Amino acid sequence: MRRSTKFINNIIRIPINSSFRFHPIGYKFQSRPISALYITGDKAKETYATLLPFMNFKSTFEQGHELERSIRHRQMKSNLNKIMKMYANYKEFNEKIKQLEEERDATAKELRQLIKQETNDENMMNSLKEKGISLRNDLKRLKENFYPFEDEFIHMFLDLPNQLHLHCPLGEHERILYQYKEPLTNGKCHLIQTTFVEFIDNTRYYFLDEAAEFDIYCTQAFTQYVLQKGHFTQTANPDFVRCVLLEANATPMHYYHKVMEEHLNNQLNTAFLTGGASFESFLGTVTKLCVYPSFLPLKWVCCGRLYEKVLPMATDDAQNLYTATQSNAVQTFVATSTAYEAEEQMDSILNLCVDFYRNFNIHFRVTYVPAFQLTSSESLRAQIEIYSPHQKRYICVGRVSNYKDFVSKRILFTGREEKEYNFLHIVGGPILYTTRLTAALLEHEQPFLDQNQLFAMISKDSSADVKKKPINEFKNLFK
């Protein structure tokens, strides 16, 4: 089976104003000067606001201690004190604008009343007209001065991270939740297995014979496993995602390939090639969506392509299947009404992963990654990792993240309870990268499971009692 993403070069170009640049030792990132998530009034003539995120300034800054803690442990450069001072100026600006608008409305109302009364007081009418013109010009100047400040403040506010989950490790090391078997200490590079793989570079590689079949059937089998054991609903998602959704999820722009479009109505809201099995591809479906309680939790799963650029762990890292741009993947997305339900769903997904990965008869572990490795939107991330005996390090073959209601507020994804609307809590992530799993099996010299063996996992009985699940057993030790 030929697996190539070389076609990307024919449809994708790096524009002049791209948010990233190539660098000899990886990528050198630059901040986006303009956001697609929040459009100020002065840009309304050039573009339009696709989405207006919910921003509760007061509630956010009232939790300044937790926010400062999150910034510190994530090793971010955000200056919370500066942003809070800017917020005071932001409120002052808004008050002045509101005051001028009210004064202008009152002047216009008074002028209309004089016209209705048909009075001949020309001096009064001219005075009111001049005052109205003066207020209009003052308001225009104030807004023109306010827009750059508003742009800077709002973007700095949107760059603030999610609060950290209580289970998130704060130090430099991960926390192990579950471990299966012992790691293999020595192994050969998977690229020498030319019977099964022909690797050219990160965008071009070809699976052969049993590896090609495994690449397809493993994805299908895991999807069916999640559908039947986890009671999920399967979806089909778009391969392209607009910039506004990446920003809403605080996804670093260098994760995906930017598409150069010939005819683009909104110059800010560009498209990115993510693949249908990306987490962001779900977000367009639920943007501005209101869900009734009877439909919760929403439990969706999707299998397909995932185009994700992997940065090298070190400057001398060679390209291989662990760093390949394209992979078949199984992606999960769950929405719940409360934080507690979100935790339960995350544990449930991890338990399904543990049951599935144990069938490959090699060492793997489930860990909580430290805070400094999280994206801004993630509150907690659990990774399924397999040890590479050749590279002497753990490789992530799947992950699940807890986003709390951080993303929902940005895309206006709500649940309705009686007359109230609450932002939903989201959990999800790619629970299988087949390319990385295939590479790990080659290094462990394990035979590939065929179609019958893979689909036999679905009918195999797993632990029915949730309390006996491995992830829950670990957590019970700390109660």
GROMACS .gro file of C-alpha atoms in nm:
model
  479
    1MET     CA    1   0.000   0.000   0.000
    2ARG     CA    2   0.138   0.337  -0.100
    3ARG     CA    3   0.112   0.599   0.170
    4SER     CA    4   0.226   0.943   0.056
    5THR     CA    5   0.155   1.305   0.139
    6LYS     CA    6   0.380   1.440  -0.135
    7PHE     CA    7   0.066   1.571  -0.307
    8ILE     CA    8   0.056   1.831  -0.028
    9ASN     CA    9   0.330   2.021  -0.207
   10ASN     CA   10   0.101   2.067  -0.508
   11ILE     CA   11  -0.186   2.227  -0.316
   12ILE     CA   12  -0.011   2.393  -0.023
   13ARG     CA   13   0.227   2.684  -0.020
   14ILE     CA   14   0.371   2.875   0.274
   15PRO     CA   15   0.237   3.229   0.232
   16ILE     CA   16   0.445   3.539   0.299
   17ASN     CA   17   0.252   3.618   0.616
   18SER     CA   18   0.260   3.264   0.746
   19SER     CA   19   0.258   3.212   1.121
   20PHE     CA   20   0.569   2.994   1.106
   21ARG     CA   21   0.906   2.980   0.932
   22PHE     CA   22   1.136   2.690   0.862
   23HIS     CA   23   1.445   2.684   1.077
   24PRO     CA   24   1.761   2.472   1.047
   25ILE     CA   25   1.694   2.287   1.373
   26GLY     CA   26   1.316   2.266   1.346
   27TYR     CA   27   1.061   2.543   1.332
   28LYS     CA   28   1.090   2.903   1.440
   29PHE     CA   29   0.749   3.033   1.535
   30GLN     CA   30   0.616   3.384   1.512
   31SER     CA   31   0.302   3.524   1.672
   32ARG     CA   32   0.005   3.594   1.447
   33PRO     CA   33  -0.040   3.972   1.425
   34ILE     CA   34  -0.414   3.939   1.357
   35SER     CA   35  -0.660   3.685   1.493
   36ALA     CA   36  -0.950   3.521   1.308
   37LEU     CA   37  -1.123   3.447   1.639
   38TYR     CA   38  -1.185   3.810   1.737
   39ILE     CA   39  -1.232   4.086   1.480
   40THR     CA   40  -1.223   4.452   1.591
   41GLY     CA   41  -1.449   4.713   1.433
   42ASP     CA   42  -1.180   4.875   1.218
   43LYS     CA   43  -1.130   4.547   1.028
   44ALA     CA   44  -1.503   4.503   0.957
   45LYS     CA   45  -1.462   4.662   0.613
   46GLU     CA   46  -1.202   4.407   0.507
   47THR     CA   47  -1.340   4.091   0.665
   48TYR     CA   48  -1.621   3.962   0.885
   49ALA     CA   49  -1.644   3.801   1.225
   50THR     CA   50  -1.708   3.429   1.184
   51LEU     CA   51  -1.740   3.373   1.556
   52LEU     CA   52  -1.749   3.587   1.869
   53PRO     CA   53  -1.616   3.388   2.168
   54PHE     CA   54  -1.768   3.418   2.513
   55MET     CA   55  -1.524   3.610   2.734
   56ASN     CA   56  -1.600   3.655   3.103
   57PHE     CA   57  -1.327   3.897   3.209
   58LYS     CA   58  -1.446   3.940   3.566
   59SER     CA   59  -1.472   3.568   3.642
   60THR     CA   60  -1.136   3.496   3.478
   61PHE     CA   61  -0.943   3.761   3.670
   62GLU     CA   62  -1.115   3.672   3.998
   63GLN     CA   63  -0.937   3.335   3.968
   64GLY     CA   64  -0.604   3.507   3.913
   65HIS     CA   65  -0.417   3.281   4.157
   66GLU     CA   66  -0.514   2.963   3.969
   67LEU     CA   67  -0.444   3.133   3.639
   68GLU     CA   68  -0.099   3.247   3.751
   69ARG     CA   69  -0.029   2.893   3.872
   70SER     CA   70  -0.130   2.753   3.533
   71ILE     CA   71   0.092   3.002   3.347
   72ARG     CA   72   0.390   2.928   3.572
   73HIS     CA   73   0.374   2.549   3.549
   74ARG     CA   74   0.313   2.557   3.175
   75GLN     CA   75   0.627   2.771   3.147
   76MET     CA   76   0.442   3.033   2.945
   77LYS     CA   77   0.552   3.393   2.901
   78SER     CA   78   0.209   3.552   2.956
   79ASN     CA   79   0.224   3.850   3.195
   80LEU     CA   80  -0.098   3.830   3.395
   81ASN     CA   81  -0.034   4.155   3.585
   82LYS     CA   82   0.010   4.344   3.258
   83ILE     CA   83  -0.311   4.194   3.118
   84MET     CA   84  -0.505   4.288   3.431
   85LYS     CA   85  -0.378   4.648   3.408
   86MET     CA   86  -0.480   4.652   3.043
   87TYR     CA   87  -0.823   4.531   3.150
   88ALA     CA   88  -0.861   4.836   3.376
   89ASN     CA   89  -0.777   5.061   3.080
   90TYR     CA   90  -1.009   4.855   2.859
   91LYS     CA   91  -1.300   4.919   3.097
   92GLU     CA   92  -1.213   5.289   3.113
   93PHE     CA   93  -1.211   5.312   2.733
   94ASN     CA   94  -1.549   5.139   2.714
   95GLU     CA   95  -1.696   5.370   2.975
   96LYS     CA   96  -1.582   5.676   2.778
   97ILE     CA   97  -1.726   5.532   2.457
   98LYS     CA   98  -2.053   5.450   2.631
   99GLN     CA   99  -2.069   5.799   2.782
  100LEU     CA  100  -2.015   5.968   2.444
  101GLU     CA  101  -2.272   5.743   2.276
  102GLU     CA  102  -2.532   5.821   2.542
  103GLU     CA  103  -2.459   6.195   2.517
  104ARG     CA  104  -2.483   6.179   2.138
  105ASP     CA  105  -2.816   5.990   2.156
  106ALA     CA  106  -2.953   6.245   2.404
  107THR     CA  107  -2.850   6.531   2.174
  108ALA     CA  108  -3.011   6.364   1.873
  109LYS     CA  109  -3.330   6.301   2.072
  110GLU     CA  110  -3.344   6.665   2.184
  111LEU     CA  111  -3.295   6.783   1.826
  112ARG     CA  112  -3.577   6.559   1.700
  113GLN     CA  113  -3.811   6.697   1.966
  114LEU     CA  114  -3.734   7.054   1.858
  115ILE     CA  115  -3.809   6.965   1.497
  116LYS     CA  116  -4.142   6.806   1.598
  117GLN     CA  117  -4.237   7.117   1.797
  118GLU     CA  118  -4.177   7.325   1.485
  119THR     CA  119  -4.004   7.596   1.686
  120ASN     CA  120  -3.809   7.867   1.511
  121ASP     CA  121  -3.520   7.865   1.756
  122GLU     CA  122  -3.248   7.841   1.491
  123ASN     CA  123  -2.971   7.912   1.739
  124MET     CA  124  -3.070   7.618   1.958
  125MET     CA  125  -3.101   7.383   1.661
  126ASN     CA  126  -2.766   7.489   1.515
  127SER     CA  127  -2.605   7.452   1.856
  128LEU     CA  128  -2.740   7.098   1.891
  129LYS     CA  129  -2.629   7.009   1.539
  130GLU     CA  130  -2.278   7.136   1.605
  131LYS     CA  131  -2.270   6.948   1.934
  132GLY     CA  132  -2.385   6.631   1.759
  133ILE     CA  133  -2.113   6.666   1.494
  134SER     CA  134  -1.852   6.732   1.762
  135LEU     CA  135  -1.963   6.425   1.961
  136ARG     CA  136  -1.959   6.212   1.646
  137ASN     CA  137  -1.603   6.318   1.565
  138ASP     CA  138  -1.491   6.267   1.925
  139LEU     CA  139  -1.647   5.921   1.926
  140LYS     CA  140  -1.481   5.833   1.597
  141ARG     CA  141  -1.137   5.945   1.721
  142LEU     CA  142  -1.182   5.759   2.049
  143LYS     CA  143  -1.276   5.436   1.870
  144GLU     CA  144  -0.984   5.470   1.629
  145ASN     CA  145  -0.751   5.500   1.927
  146PHE     CA  146  -0.930   5.217   2.105
  147TYR     CA  147  -0.916   4.954   1.829
  148PRO     CA  148  -0.538   4.886   1.843
  149PHE     CA  149  -0.552   4.870   2.222
  150GLU     CA  150  -0.859   4.643   2.213
  151ASP     CA  151  -0.689   4.419   1.958
  152GLU     CA  152  -0.381   4.377   2.176
  153PHE     CA  153  -0.574   4.325   2.499
  154ILE     CA  154  -0.827   4.074   2.361
  155HIS     CA  155  -0.558   3.868   2.192
  156MET     CA  156  -0.349   3.861   2.510
  157PHE     CA  157  -0.662   3.758   2.701
  158LEU     CA  158  -0.739   3.481   2.452
  159ASP     CA  159  -0.380   3.358   2.486
  160LEU     CA  160  -0.436   3.289   2.856
  161PRO     CA  161  -0.436   2.914   2.926
  162ASN     CA  162  -0.697   2.682   3.069
  163GLN     CA  163  -0.681   2.604   3.440
  164LEU     CA  164  -0.485   2.292   3.526
  165HIS     CA  165  -0.664   1.979   3.643
  166LEU     CA  166  -0.590   1.853   3.992
  167HIS     CA  167  -0.437   1.534   3.848
  168CYS     CA  168  -0.199   1.718   3.615
  169PRO     CA  169   0.170   1.673   3.716
  170LEU     CA  170   0.332   2.008   3.790
  171GLY     CA  171   0.697   1.905   3.777
  172GLU     CA  172   0.921   1.783   3.497
  173HIS     CA  173   0.810   1.420   3.500
  174GLU     CA  174   0.497   1.239   3.394
  175ARG     CA  175   0.274   1.039   3.629
  176ILE     CA  176   0.222   0.673   3.541
  177LEU     CA  177  -0.137   0.550   3.567
  178TYR     CA  178  -0.096   0.202   3.422
  179GLN     CA  179   0.183  -0.018   3.290
  180TYR     CA  180   0.164  -0.345   3.099
  181LYS     CA  181   0.462  -0.583   3.092
  182GLU     CA  182   0.827  -0.476   3.101
  183PRO     CA  183   0.996  -0.274   2.826
  184LEU     CA  184   1.222  -0.438   2.571
  185THR     CA  185   1.568  -0.284   2.614
  186ASN     CA  186   1.725  -0.361   2.275
  187GLY     CA  187   1.581  -0.350   1.928
  188LYS     CA  188   1.664  -0.270   1.568
  189CYS     CA  189   1.538   0.032   1.377
  190HIS     CA  190   1.202  -0.032   1.216
  191LEU     CA  191   1.319   0.122   0.888
  192ILE     CA  192   1.548  -0.175   0.816
  193GLN     CA  193   1.238  -0.394   0.786
  194THR     CA  194   1.216  -0.327   0.411
  195THR     CA  195   0.985  -0.624   0.366
  196PHE     CA  196   0.712  -0.423   0.536
  197VAL     CA  197   0.800  -0.057   0.493
  198GLU     CA  198   0.967   0.165   0.235
  199PHE     CA  199   1.038   0.503   0.396
  200ILE     CA  200   1.154   0.805   0.194
  201ASP     CA  201   1.077   1.102   0.418
  202ASN     CA  202   0.807   1.232   0.652
  203THR     CA  203   0.566   1.293   0.364
  204ARG     CA  204   0.629   0.970   0.172
  205TYR     CA  205   0.634   0.616   0.300
  206TYR     CA  206   0.486   0.290   0.177
  207PHE     CA  207   0.354  -0.003   0.379
  208LEU     CA  208   0.386  -0.346   0.219
  209ASP     CA  209   0.229  -0.690   0.268
  210GLU     CA  210   0.102  -0.759   0.623
  211ALA     CA  211   0.193  -0.408   0.741
  212ALA     CA  212  -0.035  -0.254   0.477
  213GLU     CA  213  -0.325  -0.475   0.579
  214PHE     CA  214  -0.264  -0.408   0.947
  215ASP     CA  215  -0.267  -0.033   0.884
  216ILE     CA  216  -0.624  -0.055   0.753
  217TYR     CA  217  -0.774  -0.331   0.965
  218CYS     CA  218  -0.633  -0.209   1.297
  219THR     CA  219  -0.799   0.131   1.251
  220GLN     CA  220  -1.129  -0.030   1.154
  221ALA     CA  221  -1.116  -0.282   1.438
  222PHE     CA  222  -1.041  -0.022   1.707
  223THR     CA  223  -1.322   0.198   1.576
  224GLN     CA  224  -1.567  -0.092   1.595
  225TYR     CA  225  -1.432  -0.178   1.940
  226VAL     CA  226  -1.507   0.174   2.066
  227LEU     CA  227  -1.849   0.174   1.899
  228GLN     CA  228  -1.960  -0.151   2.060
  229LYS     CA  229  -1.779  -0.146   2.395
  230GLY     CA  230  -1.798   0.228   2.458
  231HIS     CA  231  -2.136   0.290   2.291
  232PHE     CA  232  -2.004   0.570   2.073
  233THR     CA  233  -2.154   0.703   1.748
  234GLN     CA  234  -1.938   0.706   1.435
  235THR     CA  235  -1.900   1.029   1.236
  236ALA     CA  236  -1.733   1.140   0.914
  237ASN     CA  237  -1.545   1.468   0.942
  238PRO     CA  238  -1.394   1.717   0.694
  239ASP     CA  239  -1.024   1.704   0.608
  240PHE     CA  240  -0.989   2.083   0.621
  241VAL     CA  241  -1.045   2.313   0.918
  242ARG     CA  242  -1.066   2.691   0.923
  243CYS     CA  243  -0.819   2.897   1.123
  244VAL     CA  244  -1.090   3.028   1.358
  245LEU     CA  245  -1.147   2.675   1.493
  246LEU     CA  246  -0.775   2.615   1.544
  247GLU     CA  247  -0.755   2.939   1.740
  248ALA     CA  248  -1.066   2.847   1.938
  249ASN     CA  249  -0.891   2.525   2.041
  250ALA     CA  250  -0.563   2.715   2.099
  251THR     CA  251  -0.397   2.474   1.856
  252PRO     CA  252  -0.045   2.591   1.763
  253MET     CA  253  -0.055   2.687   1.395
  254HIS     CA  254   0.257   2.486   1.318
  255TYR     CA  255   0.074   2.160   1.393
  256TYR     CA  256  -0.092   2.152   1.051
  257HIS     CA  257  -0.029   2.253   0.691
  258LYS     CA  258  -0.173   2.587   0.581
  259VAL     CA  259  -0.356   2.577   0.248
  260MET     CA  260  -0.300   2.852  -0.007
  261GLU     CA  261  -0.644   2.923  -0.152
  262GLU     CA  262  -0.693   3.107  -0.480
  263HIS     CA  263  -1.033   3.257  -0.396
  264LEU     CA  264  -1.063   3.345  -0.028
  265ASN     CA  265  -1.346   3.568   0.095
  266ASN     CA  266  -1.212   3.602   0.448
  267GLN     CA  267  -0.837   3.666   0.434
  268LEU     CA  268  -0.794   3.593   0.806
  269ASN     CA  269  -0.991   3.270   0.826
  270THR     CA  270  -0.766   3.051   0.613
  271ALA     CA  271  -0.791   2.674   0.580
  272PHE     CA  272  -0.558   2.410   0.722
  273LEU     CA  273  -0.517   2.047   0.620
  274THR     CA  274  -0.585   1.848   0.937
  275GLY     CA  275  -0.745   1.526   0.821
  276GLY     CA  276  -1.087   1.391   0.913
  277ALA     CA  277  -0.945   1.212   1.218
  278SER     CA  278  -0.828   1.532   1.387
  279PHE     CA  279  -0.989   1.669   1.703
  280GLU     CA  280  -1.040   2.010   1.543
  281SER     CA  281  -1.247   1.858   1.260
  282PHE     CA  282  -1.524   1.791   1.516
  283LEU     CA  283  -1.544   2.155   1.624
  284GLY     CA  284  -1.720   2.290   1.316
  285THR     CA  285  -2.011   2.055   1.385
  286VAL     CA  286  -2.067   2.178   1.741
  287THR     CA  287  -1.992   2.550   1.693
  288LYS     CA  288  -2.292   2.758   1.811
  289LEU     CA  289  -2.473   2.433   1.889
  290CYS     CA  290  -2.716   2.396   2.179
  291VAL     CA  291  -2.776   2.041   2.306
  292TYR     CA  292  -3.062   1.922   2.523
  293PRO     CA  293  -2.973   1.716   2.835
  294SER     CA  294  -3.138   1.402   2.696
  295PHE     CA  295  -2.870   1.386   2.424
  296LEU     CA  296  -2.579   1.408   2.668
  297PRO     CA  297  -2.317   1.280   2.685
  298LEU     CA  298  -2.233   1.316   2.317
  299LYS     CA  299  -1.990   1.034   2.234
  300TRP     CA  300  -1.844   1.043   1.885
  301VAL     CA  301  -1.563   0.851   1.719
  302CYS     CA  302  -1.408   0.896   1.377
  303CYS     CA  303  -1.141   0.707   1.185
  304GLY     CA  304  -0.945   0.840   0.891
  305ARG     CA  305  -0.636   1.041   0.804
  306LEU     CA  306  -0.453   1.267   1.047
  307TYR     CA  307  -0.197   1.513   0.907
  308GLU     CA  308   0.010   1.628   1.202
  309LYS     CA  309   0.360   1.771   1.182
  310VAL     CA  310   0.579   1.620   1.452
  311LEU     CA  311   0.869   1.829   1.576
  312PRO     CA  312   1.199   1.644   1.633
  313MET     CA  313   1.283   1.559   1.992
  314ALA     CA  314   1.642   1.671   1.929
  315THR     CA  315   1.837   1.851   1.657
  316ASP     CA  316   1.991   1.526   1.533
  317ASP     CA  317   1.664   1.331   1.519
  318ALA     CA  318   1.629   1.137   1.196
  319GLN     CA  319   1.299   1.111   1.011
  320ASN     CA  320   1.113   0.784   1.057
  321LEU     CA  321   0.762   0.647   1.104
  322TYR     CA  322   0.742   0.812   1.446
  323THR     CA  323   0.776   1.156   1.284
  324ALA     CA  324   0.569   1.088   0.969
  325THR     CA  325   0.323   1.362   0.877
  326GLN     CA  326   0.035   1.135   0.782
  327SER     CA  327  -0.117   0.849   0.978
  328ASN     CA  328  -0.440   0.658   0.994
  329ALA     CA  329  -0.597   0.741   1.329
  330VAL     CA  330  -0.898   0.687   1.554
  331GLN     CA  331  -1.026   1.011   1.706
  332THR     CA  332  -1.269   1.050   1.998
  333PHE     CA  333  -1.488   1.343   2.101
  334VAL     CA  334  -1.709   1.349   2.411
  335ALA     CA  335  -1.919   1.636   2.550
  336THR     CA  336  -2.073   1.632   2.899
  337SER     CA  337  -2.264   1.876   3.116
  338THR     CA  338  -2.035   1.862   3.422
  339ALA     CA  339  -1.665   1.835   3.503
  340TYR     CA  340  -1.720   1.514   3.700
  341GLU     CA  341  -1.890   1.344   3.404
  342ALA     CA  342  -1.602   1.455   3.180
  343GLU     CA  343  -1.353   1.285   3.414
  344GLU     CA  344  -1.559   0.966   3.408
  345GLN     CA  345  -1.571   0.967   3.028
  346MET     CA  346  -1.196   1.024   3.006
  347ASP     CA  347  -1.133   0.726   3.235
  348SER     CA  348  -1.376   0.517   3.029
  349ILE     CA  349  -1.188   0.595   2.706
  350LEU     CA  350  -0.854   0.512   2.869
  351ASN     CA  351  -0.989   0.180   2.995
  352LEU     CA  352  -1.101   0.093   2.642
  353CYS     CA  353  -0.752   0.178   2.519
  354VAL     CA  354  -0.586  -0.041   2.782
  355ASP     CA  355  -0.809  -0.337   2.693
  356PHE     CA  356  -0.732  -0.293   2.323
  357TYR     CA  357  -0.355  -0.239   2.341
  358ARG     CA  358  -0.301  -0.539   2.568
  359ASN     CA  359  -0.384  -0.761   2.269
  360PHE     CA  360  -0.054  -0.670   2.099
  361ASN     CA  361   0.150  -0.841   2.372
  362ILE     CA  362   0.412  -0.566   2.407
  363HIS     CA  363   0.498  -0.322   2.684
  364PHE     CA  364   0.299   0.002   2.701
  365ARG     CA  365   0.198   0.249   2.967
  366VAL     CA  366  -0.061   0.521   3.030
  367THR     CA  367   0.067   0.848   3.176
  368TYR     CA  368  -0.046   1.197   3.267
  369VAL     CA  369   0.194   1.435   3.093
  370PRO     CA  370   0.341   1.731   3.287
  371ALA     CA  371   0.184   2.075   3.256
  372PHE     CA  372   0.460   2.227   3.043
  373GLN     CA  373   0.379   1.982   2.761
  374LEU     CA  374   0.011   2.079   2.738
  375THR     CA  375  -0.139   2.316   2.485
  376SER     CA  376  -0.316   2.622   2.626
  377SER     CA  377  -0.660   2.464   2.591
  378GLU     CA  378  -0.575   2.136   2.765
  379SER     CA  379  -0.641   2.100   3.136
  380LEU     CA  380  -0.512   1.743   3.151
  381ARG     CA  381  -0.369   1.497   2.898
  382ALA     CA  382  -0.324   1.123   2.924
  383GLN     CA  383  -0.099   0.944   2.674
  384ILE     CA  384  -0.073   0.581   2.570
  385GLU     CA  385   0.298   0.526   2.519
  386ILE     CA  386   0.502   0.237   2.378
  387TYR     CA  387   0.874   0.213   2.447
  388SER     CA  388   1.098   0.221   2.140
  389PRO     CA  389   1.385  -0.022   2.210
  390HIS     CA  390   1.583   0.135   1.925
  391GLN     CA  391   1.541   0.504   2.017
  392LYS     CA  392   1.543   0.432   2.393
  393ARG     CA  393   1.241   0.652   2.462
  394TYR     CA  394   0.864   0.633   2.488
  395ILE     CA  395   0.653   0.708   2.182
  396CYS     CA  396   0.297   0.840   2.206
  397VAL     CA  397   0.065   0.610   2.009
  398GLY     CA  398  -0.257   0.766   2.143
  399ARG     CA  399  -0.378   1.039   2.376
  400VAL     CA  400  -0.691   1.177   2.544
  401SER     CA  401  -0.728   1.534   2.672
  402ASN     CA  402  -0.967   1.705   2.912
  403TYR     CA  403  -1.052   2.059   2.797
  404LYS     CA  404  -1.311   2.142   3.065
  405ASP     CA  405  -1.542   2.414   2.922
  406PHE     CA  406  -1.251   2.618   2.783
  407VAL     CA  407  -1.312   2.534   2.415
  408SER     CA  408  -1.692   2.540   2.447
  409LYS     CA  409  -1.685   2.904   2.557
  410ARG     CA  410  -1.488   2.996   2.247
  411ILE     CA  411  -1.716   2.816   2.001
  412LEU     CA  412  -2.043   2.878   2.194
  413PHE     CA  413  -2.113   2.507   2.245
  414THR     CA  414  -2.384   2.489   2.511
  415GLY     CA  415  -2.629   2.259   2.684
  416ARG     CA  416  -2.975   2.372   2.788
  417GLU     CA  417  -3.120   2.287   3.129
  418GLU     CA  418  -3.467   2.435   3.179
  419LYS     CA  419  -3.412   2.807   3.106
  420GLU     CA  420  -3.037   2.809   3.160
  421TYR     CA  421  -2.757   2.756   2.910
  422ASN     CA  422  -2.430   2.603   3.031
  423PHE     CA  423  -2.107   2.556   2.840
  424LEU     CA  424  -2.028   2.186   2.794
  425HIS     CA  425  -1.713   2.006   2.907
  426ILE     CA  426  -1.516   1.838   2.630
  427VAL     CA  427  -1.291   1.532   2.636
  428GLY     CA  428  -1.121   1.375   2.336
  429GLY     CA  429  -0.813   1.298   2.133
  430PRO     CA  430  -0.655   1.050   1.889
  431ILE     CA  431  -0.646   0.718   2.073
  432LEU     CA  432  -0.455   0.542   1.796
  433TYR     CA  433  -0.179   0.641   1.552
  434THR     CA  434  -0.148   0.328   1.339
  435THR     CA  435   0.180   0.438   1.179
  436ARG     CA  436   0.355   0.469   1.515
  437LEU     CA  437   0.202   0.144   1.642
  438THR     CA  438   0.323  -0.035   1.328
  439ALA     CA  439   0.676   0.098   1.381
  440ALA     CA  440   0.673  -0.018   1.745
  441LEU     CA  441   0.558  -0.368   1.650
  442LEU     CA  442   0.838  -0.391   1.393
  443GLU     CA  443   1.098  -0.293   1.653
  444HIS     CA  444   0.958  -0.552   1.895
  445GLU     CA  445   0.959  -0.810   1.612
  446GLN     CA  446   0.597  -0.893   1.688
  447PRO     CA  447   0.383  -1.049   1.413
  448PHE     CA  448   0.101  -0.833   1.279
  449LEU     CA  449  -0.246  -0.944   1.379
  450ASP     CA  450  -0.454  -1.029   1.074
  451GLN     CA  451  -0.809  -0.914   1.003
  452ASN     CA  452  -0.975  -1.203   1.185
  453GLN     CA  453  -0.759  -1.164   1.495
  454LEU     CA  454  -0.817  -0.788   1.511
  455PHE     CA  455  -1.194  -0.809   1.480
  456ALA     CA  456  -1.203  -1.099   1.727
  457MET     CA  457  -1.111  -0.844   1.996
  458ILE     CA  458  -1.458  -0.694   1.964
  459SER     CA  459  -1.635  -1.014   2.065
  460LYS     CA  460  -1.386  -1.088   2.342
  461ASP     CA  461  -1.528  -1.025   2.690
  462SER     CA  462  -1.365  -0.739   2.878
  463SER     CA  463  -1.406  -0.645   3.240
  464ALA     CA  464  -1.771  -0.545   3.277
  465ASP     CA  465  -1.732  -0.384   3.618
  466VAL     CA  466  -1.598  -0.032   3.574
  467LYS     CA  467  -1.460  -0.034   3.928
  468LYS     CA  468  -1.223  -0.313   3.831
  469LYS     CA  469  -1.084  -0.125   3.533
  470PRO     CA  470  -0.707  -0.054   3.553
  471ILE     CA  471  -0.731   0.326   3.540
  472ASN     CA  472  -0.993   0.329   3.815
  473GLU     CA  473  -0.788   0.090   4.029
  474PHE     CA  474  -0.494   0.331   4.017
  475LYS     CA  475  -0.706   0.632   4.110
  476ASN     CA  476  -0.869   0.445   4.398
  477LEU     CA  477  -0.527   0.423   4.564
  478PHE     CA  478  -0.535   0.800   4.622
  479LYS     CA  479  -0.887   0.826   4.763
   0.00000   0.00000   0.00000
